[in-house]
N, CA, C and O atoms as CSV, one atom per row, in Angstrom:
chain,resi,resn,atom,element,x,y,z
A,1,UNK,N,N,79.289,108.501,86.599
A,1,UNK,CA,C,80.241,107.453,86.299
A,1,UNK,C,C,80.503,106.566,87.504
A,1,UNK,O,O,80.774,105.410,87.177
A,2,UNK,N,N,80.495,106.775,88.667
A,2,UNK,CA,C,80.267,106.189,90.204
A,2,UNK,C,C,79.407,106.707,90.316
A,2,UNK,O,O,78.973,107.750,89.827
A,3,UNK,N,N,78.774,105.462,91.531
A,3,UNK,CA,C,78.087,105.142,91.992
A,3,UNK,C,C,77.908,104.199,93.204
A,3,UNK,O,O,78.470,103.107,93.287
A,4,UNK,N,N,76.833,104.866,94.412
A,4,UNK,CA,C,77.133,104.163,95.914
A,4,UNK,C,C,76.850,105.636,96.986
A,4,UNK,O,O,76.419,106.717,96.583
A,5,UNK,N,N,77.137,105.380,98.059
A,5,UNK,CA,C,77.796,106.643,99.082
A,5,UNK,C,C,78.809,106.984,99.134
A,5,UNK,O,O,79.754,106.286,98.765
A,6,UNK,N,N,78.953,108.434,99.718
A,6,UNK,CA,C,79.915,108.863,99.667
A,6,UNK,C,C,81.345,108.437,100.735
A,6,UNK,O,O,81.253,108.425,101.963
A,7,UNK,N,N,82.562,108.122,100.014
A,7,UNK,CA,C,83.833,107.629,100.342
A,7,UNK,C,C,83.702,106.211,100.319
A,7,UNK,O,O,84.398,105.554,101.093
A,8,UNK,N,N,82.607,105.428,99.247
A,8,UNK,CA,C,82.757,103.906,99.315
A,8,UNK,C,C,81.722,104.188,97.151
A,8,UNK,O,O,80.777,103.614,96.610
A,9,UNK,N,N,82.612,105.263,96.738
A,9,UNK,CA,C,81.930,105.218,95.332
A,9,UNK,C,C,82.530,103.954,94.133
A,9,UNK,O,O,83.676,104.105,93.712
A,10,UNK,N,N,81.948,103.105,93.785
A,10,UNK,CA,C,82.513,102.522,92.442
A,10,UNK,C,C,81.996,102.588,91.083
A,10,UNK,O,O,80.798,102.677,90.816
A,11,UNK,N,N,82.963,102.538,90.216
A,11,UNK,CA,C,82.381,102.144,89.248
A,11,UNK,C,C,80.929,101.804,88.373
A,11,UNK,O,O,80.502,100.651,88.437
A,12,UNK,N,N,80.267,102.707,87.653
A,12,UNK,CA,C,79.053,102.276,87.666
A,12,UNK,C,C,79.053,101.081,86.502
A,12,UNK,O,O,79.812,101.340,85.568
A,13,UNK,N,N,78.351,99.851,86.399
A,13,UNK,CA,C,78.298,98.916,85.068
A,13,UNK,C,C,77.454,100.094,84.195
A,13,UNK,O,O,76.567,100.881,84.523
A,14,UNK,N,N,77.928,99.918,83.344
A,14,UNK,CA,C,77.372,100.639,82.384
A,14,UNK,C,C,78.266,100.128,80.496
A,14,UNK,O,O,79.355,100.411,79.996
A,15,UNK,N,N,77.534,99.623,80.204
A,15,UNK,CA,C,78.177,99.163,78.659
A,15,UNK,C,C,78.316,100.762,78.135
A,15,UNK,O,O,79.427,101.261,77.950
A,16,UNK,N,N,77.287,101.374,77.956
A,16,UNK,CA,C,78.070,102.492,77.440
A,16,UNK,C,C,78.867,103.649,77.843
A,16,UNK,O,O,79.210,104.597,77.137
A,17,UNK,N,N,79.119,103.430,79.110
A,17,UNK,CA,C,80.512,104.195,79.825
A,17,UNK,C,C,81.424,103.263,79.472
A,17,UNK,O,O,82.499,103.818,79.245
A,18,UNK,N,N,81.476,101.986,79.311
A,18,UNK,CA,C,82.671,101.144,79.187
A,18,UNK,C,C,83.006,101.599,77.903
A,18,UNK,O,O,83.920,102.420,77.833
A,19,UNK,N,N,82.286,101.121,76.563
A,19,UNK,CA,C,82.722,102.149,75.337
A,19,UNK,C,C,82.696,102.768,74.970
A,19,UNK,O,O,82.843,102.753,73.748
A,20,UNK,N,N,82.403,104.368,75.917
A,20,UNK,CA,C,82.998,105.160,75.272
A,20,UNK,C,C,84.070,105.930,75.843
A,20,UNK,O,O,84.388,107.083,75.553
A,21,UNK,N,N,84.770,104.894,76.983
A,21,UNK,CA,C,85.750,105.646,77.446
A,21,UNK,C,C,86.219,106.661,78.222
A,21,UNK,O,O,87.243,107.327,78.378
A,22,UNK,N,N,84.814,106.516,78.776
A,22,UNK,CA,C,84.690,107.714,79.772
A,22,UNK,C,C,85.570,107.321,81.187
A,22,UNK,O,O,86.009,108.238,81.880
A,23,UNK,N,N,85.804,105.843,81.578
A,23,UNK,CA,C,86.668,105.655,82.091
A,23,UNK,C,C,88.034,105.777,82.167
A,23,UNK,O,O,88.699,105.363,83.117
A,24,UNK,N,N,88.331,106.151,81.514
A,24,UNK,CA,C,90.055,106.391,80.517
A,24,UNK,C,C,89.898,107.609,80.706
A,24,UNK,O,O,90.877,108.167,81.201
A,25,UNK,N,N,88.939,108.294,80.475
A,25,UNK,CA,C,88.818,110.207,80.447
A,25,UNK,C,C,88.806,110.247,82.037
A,25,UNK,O,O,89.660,110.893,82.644
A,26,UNK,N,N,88.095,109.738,82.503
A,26,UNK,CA,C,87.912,110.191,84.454
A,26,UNK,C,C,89.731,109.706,85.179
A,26,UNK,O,O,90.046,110.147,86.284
A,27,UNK,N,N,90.504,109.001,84.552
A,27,UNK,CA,C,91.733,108.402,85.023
A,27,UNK,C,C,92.318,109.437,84.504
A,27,UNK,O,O,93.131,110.040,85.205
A,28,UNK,N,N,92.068,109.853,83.266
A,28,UNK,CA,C,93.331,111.114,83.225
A,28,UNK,C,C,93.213,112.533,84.135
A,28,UNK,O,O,94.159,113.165,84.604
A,29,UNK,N,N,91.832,112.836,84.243
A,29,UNK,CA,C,91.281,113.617,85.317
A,29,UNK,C,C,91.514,113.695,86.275
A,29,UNK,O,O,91.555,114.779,86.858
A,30,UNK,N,N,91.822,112.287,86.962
A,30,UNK,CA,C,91.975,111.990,88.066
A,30,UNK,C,C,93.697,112.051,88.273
A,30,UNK,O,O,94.132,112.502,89.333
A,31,UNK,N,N,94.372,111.709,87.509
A,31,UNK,CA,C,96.130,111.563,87.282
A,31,UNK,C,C,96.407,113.397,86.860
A,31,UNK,O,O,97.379,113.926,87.398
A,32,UNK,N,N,95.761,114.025,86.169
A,32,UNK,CA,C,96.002,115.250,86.186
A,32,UNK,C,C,96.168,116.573,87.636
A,32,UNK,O,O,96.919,117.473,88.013
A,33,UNK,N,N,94.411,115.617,88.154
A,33,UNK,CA,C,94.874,116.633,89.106
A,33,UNK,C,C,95.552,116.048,90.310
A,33,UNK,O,O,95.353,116.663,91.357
A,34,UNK,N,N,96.233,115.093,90.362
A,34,UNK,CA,C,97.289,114.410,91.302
A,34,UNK,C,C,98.452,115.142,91.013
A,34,UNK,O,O,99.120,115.676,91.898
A,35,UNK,N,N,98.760,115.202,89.674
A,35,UNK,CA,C,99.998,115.992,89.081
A,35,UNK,C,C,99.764,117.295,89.623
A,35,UNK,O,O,100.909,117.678,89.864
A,36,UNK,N,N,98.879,118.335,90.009
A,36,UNK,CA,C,98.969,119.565,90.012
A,36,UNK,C,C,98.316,119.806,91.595
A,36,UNK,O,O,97.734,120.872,91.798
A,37,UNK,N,N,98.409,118.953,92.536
A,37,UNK,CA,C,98.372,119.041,93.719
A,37,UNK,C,C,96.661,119.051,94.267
A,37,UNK,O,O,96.345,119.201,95.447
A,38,UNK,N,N,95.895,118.901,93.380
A,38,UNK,CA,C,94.066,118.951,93.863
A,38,UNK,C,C,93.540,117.401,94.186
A,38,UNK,O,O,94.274,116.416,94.102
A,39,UNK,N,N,92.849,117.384,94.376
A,39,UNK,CA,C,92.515,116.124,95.271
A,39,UNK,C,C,92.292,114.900,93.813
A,39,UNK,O,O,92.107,115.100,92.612
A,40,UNK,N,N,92.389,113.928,94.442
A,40,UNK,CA,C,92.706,112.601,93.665
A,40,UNK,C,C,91.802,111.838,93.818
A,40,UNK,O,O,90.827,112.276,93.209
A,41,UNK,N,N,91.548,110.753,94.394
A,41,UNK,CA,C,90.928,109.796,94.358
A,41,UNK,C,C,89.757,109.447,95.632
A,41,UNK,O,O,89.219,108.396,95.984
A,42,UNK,N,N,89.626,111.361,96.288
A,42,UNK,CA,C,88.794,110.997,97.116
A,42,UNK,C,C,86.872,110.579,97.114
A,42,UNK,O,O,86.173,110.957,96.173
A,43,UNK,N,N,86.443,110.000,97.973
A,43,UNK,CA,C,85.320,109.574,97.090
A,43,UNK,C,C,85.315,108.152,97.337
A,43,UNK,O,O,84.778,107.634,98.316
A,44,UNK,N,N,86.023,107.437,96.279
A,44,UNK,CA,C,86.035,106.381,95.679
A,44,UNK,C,C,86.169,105.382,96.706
A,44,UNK,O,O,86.837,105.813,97.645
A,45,UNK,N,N,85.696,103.987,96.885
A,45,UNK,CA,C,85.906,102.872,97.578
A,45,UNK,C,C,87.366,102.724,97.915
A,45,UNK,O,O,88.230,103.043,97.098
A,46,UNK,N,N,87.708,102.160,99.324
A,46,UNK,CA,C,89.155,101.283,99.316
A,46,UNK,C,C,89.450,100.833,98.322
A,46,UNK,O,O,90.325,101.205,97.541
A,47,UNK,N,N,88.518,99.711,98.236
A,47,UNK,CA,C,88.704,98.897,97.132
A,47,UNK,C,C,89.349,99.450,96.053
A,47,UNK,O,O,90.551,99.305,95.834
A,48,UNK,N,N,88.433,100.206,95.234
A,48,UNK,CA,C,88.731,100.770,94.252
A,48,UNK,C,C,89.938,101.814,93.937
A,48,UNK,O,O,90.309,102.188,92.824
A,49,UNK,N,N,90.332,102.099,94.912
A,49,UNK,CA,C,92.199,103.039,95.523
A,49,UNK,C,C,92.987,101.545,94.787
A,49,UNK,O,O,93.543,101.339,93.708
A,50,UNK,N,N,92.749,100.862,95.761
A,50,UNK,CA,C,93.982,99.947,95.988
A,50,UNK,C,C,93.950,98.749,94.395
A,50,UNK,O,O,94.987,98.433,93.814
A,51,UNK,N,N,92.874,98.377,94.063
A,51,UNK,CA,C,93.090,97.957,92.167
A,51,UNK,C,C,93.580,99.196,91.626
A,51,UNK,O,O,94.355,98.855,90.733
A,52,UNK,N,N,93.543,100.520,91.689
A,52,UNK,CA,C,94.492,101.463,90.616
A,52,UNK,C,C,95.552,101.313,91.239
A,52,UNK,O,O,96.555,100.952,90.624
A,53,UNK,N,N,95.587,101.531,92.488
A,53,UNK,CA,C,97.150,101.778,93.022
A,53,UNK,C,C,98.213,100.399,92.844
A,53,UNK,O,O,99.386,100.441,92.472
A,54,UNK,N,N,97.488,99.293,93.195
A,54,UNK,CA,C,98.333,97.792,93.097
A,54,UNK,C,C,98.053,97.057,92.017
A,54,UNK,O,O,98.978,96.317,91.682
A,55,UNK,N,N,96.731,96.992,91.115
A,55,UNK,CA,C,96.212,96.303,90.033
A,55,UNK,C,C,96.584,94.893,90.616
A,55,UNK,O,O,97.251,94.142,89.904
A,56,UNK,N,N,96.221,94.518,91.780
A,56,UNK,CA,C,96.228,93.533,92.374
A,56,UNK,C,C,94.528,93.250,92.852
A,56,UNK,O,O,93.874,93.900,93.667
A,57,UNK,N,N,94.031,91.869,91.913
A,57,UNK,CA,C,92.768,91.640,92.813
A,57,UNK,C,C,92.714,91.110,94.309
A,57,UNK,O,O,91.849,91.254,95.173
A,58,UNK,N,N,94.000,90.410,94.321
A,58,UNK,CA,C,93.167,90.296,95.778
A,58,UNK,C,C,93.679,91.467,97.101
A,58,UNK,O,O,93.446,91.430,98.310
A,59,UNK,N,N,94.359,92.343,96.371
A,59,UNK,CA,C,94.672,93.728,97.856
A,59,UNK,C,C,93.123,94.429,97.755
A,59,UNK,O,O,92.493,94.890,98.707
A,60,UNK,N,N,92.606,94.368,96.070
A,60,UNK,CA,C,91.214,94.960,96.232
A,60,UNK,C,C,90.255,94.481,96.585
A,60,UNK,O,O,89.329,95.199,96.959
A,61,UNK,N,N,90.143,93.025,96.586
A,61,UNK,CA,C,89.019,92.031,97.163
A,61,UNK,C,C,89.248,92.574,98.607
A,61,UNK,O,O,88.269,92.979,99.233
A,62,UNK,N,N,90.669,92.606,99.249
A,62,UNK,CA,C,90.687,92.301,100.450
A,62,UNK,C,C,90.248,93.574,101.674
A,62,UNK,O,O,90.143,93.612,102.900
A,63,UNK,N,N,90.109,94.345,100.755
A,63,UNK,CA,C,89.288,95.990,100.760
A,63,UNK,C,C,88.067,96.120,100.543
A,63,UNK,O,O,87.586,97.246,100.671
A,64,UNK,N,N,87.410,95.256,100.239
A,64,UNK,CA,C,86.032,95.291,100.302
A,64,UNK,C,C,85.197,95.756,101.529
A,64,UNK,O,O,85.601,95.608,102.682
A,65,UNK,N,N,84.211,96.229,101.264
A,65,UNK,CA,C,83.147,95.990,102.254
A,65,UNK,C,C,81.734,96.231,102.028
A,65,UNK,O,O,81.316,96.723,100.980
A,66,UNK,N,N,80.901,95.847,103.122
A,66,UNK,CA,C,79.520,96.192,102.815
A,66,UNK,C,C,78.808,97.397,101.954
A,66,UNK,O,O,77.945,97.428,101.077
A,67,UNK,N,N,79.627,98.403,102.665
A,67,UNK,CA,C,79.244,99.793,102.038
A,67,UNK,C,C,79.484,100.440,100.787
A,67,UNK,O,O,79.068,101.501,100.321
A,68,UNK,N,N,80.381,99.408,100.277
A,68,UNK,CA,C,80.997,99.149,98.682
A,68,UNK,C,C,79.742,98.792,97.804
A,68,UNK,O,O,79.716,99.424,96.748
A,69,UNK,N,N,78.946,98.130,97.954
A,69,UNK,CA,C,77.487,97.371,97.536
A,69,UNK,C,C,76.814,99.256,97.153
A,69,UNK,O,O,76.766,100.161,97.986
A,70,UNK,N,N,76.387,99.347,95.668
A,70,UNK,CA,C,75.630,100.881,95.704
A,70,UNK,C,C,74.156,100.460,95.666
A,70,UNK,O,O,73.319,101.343,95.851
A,71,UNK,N,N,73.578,98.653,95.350
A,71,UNK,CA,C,72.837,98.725,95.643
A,71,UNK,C,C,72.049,97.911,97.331
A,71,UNK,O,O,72.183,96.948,98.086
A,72,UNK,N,N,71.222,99.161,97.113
A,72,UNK,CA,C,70.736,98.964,98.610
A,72,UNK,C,C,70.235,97.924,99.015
A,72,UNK,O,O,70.598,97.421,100.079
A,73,UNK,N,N,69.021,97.237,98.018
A,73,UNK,CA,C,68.426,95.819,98.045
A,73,UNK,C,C,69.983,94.778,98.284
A,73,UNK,O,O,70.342,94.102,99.248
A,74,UNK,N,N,70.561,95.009,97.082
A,74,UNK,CA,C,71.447,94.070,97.515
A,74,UNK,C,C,72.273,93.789,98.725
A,74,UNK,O,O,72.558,92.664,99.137
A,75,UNK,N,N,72.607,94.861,99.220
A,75,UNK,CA,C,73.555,95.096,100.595
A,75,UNK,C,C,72.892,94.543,101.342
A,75,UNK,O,O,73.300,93.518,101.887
A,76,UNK,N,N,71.266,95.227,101.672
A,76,UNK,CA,C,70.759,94.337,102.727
A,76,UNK,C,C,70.449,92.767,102.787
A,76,UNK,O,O,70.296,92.148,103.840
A,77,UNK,N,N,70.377,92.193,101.455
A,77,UNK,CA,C,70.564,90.963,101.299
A,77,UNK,C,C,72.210,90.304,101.826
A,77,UNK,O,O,72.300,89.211,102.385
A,78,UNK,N,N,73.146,90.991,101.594
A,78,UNK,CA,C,73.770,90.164,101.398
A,78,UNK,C,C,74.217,90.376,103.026
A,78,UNK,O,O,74.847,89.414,103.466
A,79,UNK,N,N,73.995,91.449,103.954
A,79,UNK,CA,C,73.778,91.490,105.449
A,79,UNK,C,C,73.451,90.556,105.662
A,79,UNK,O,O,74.170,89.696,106.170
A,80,UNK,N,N,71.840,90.340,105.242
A,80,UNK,CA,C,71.480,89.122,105.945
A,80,UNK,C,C,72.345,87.747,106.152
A,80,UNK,O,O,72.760,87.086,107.104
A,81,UNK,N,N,72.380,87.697,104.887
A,81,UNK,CA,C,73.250,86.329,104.613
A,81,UNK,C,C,74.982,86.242,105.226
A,81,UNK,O,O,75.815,85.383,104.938
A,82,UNK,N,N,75.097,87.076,105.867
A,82,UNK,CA,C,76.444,87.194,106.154
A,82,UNK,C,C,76.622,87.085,107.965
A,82,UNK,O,O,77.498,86.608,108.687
A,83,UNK,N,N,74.972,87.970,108.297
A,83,UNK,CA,C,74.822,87.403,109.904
A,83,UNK,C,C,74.997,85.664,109.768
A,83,UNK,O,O,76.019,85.207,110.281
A,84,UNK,N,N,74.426,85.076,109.368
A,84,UNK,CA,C,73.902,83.732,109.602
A,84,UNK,C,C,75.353,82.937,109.365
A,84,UNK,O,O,75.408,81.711,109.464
């Protein structure tokens, strides 16, 4: 369901994780074991903390980073383009 390295995981696109809700199932998973003291949201991108925690895009834009990118082609593209 994520996807990336580890402590920069997001979200994978996936149409059929989107309907069938497997996202909604991993949030209660994730809110369950917050409730009962086991680990929460480790793993997952800044980014991706701070849209559940604030549902604010730009605290999560502003959390971004390179290592957020799961794909590799792309990251190194967008390196490039980011030296220059």
């Amino acid at each position: 369901m994520f996807e990336g390295q580890t402590d920069h995981l997001v979200p994978a696109l996936s149409a059929a994780l989107i309907d069938s809700d497997l996202f909604l199932m991993a949030g209660r998973m994730i809110g369950h074991s917050a409730i009962h003291g086991g680990p929460t949201l480790s793993g997952l991108s800044l980014a991706v903390v701070d849209a559940l925690r604030y549902g604010s895009k730009e605290t999560a834009t502003s959390s971004l980073c390179l290592e957020d990118c799961s794909d590799i082609d792309h990251r190194e593209t967008i390196g490039l383009v980011s030296k220059e």
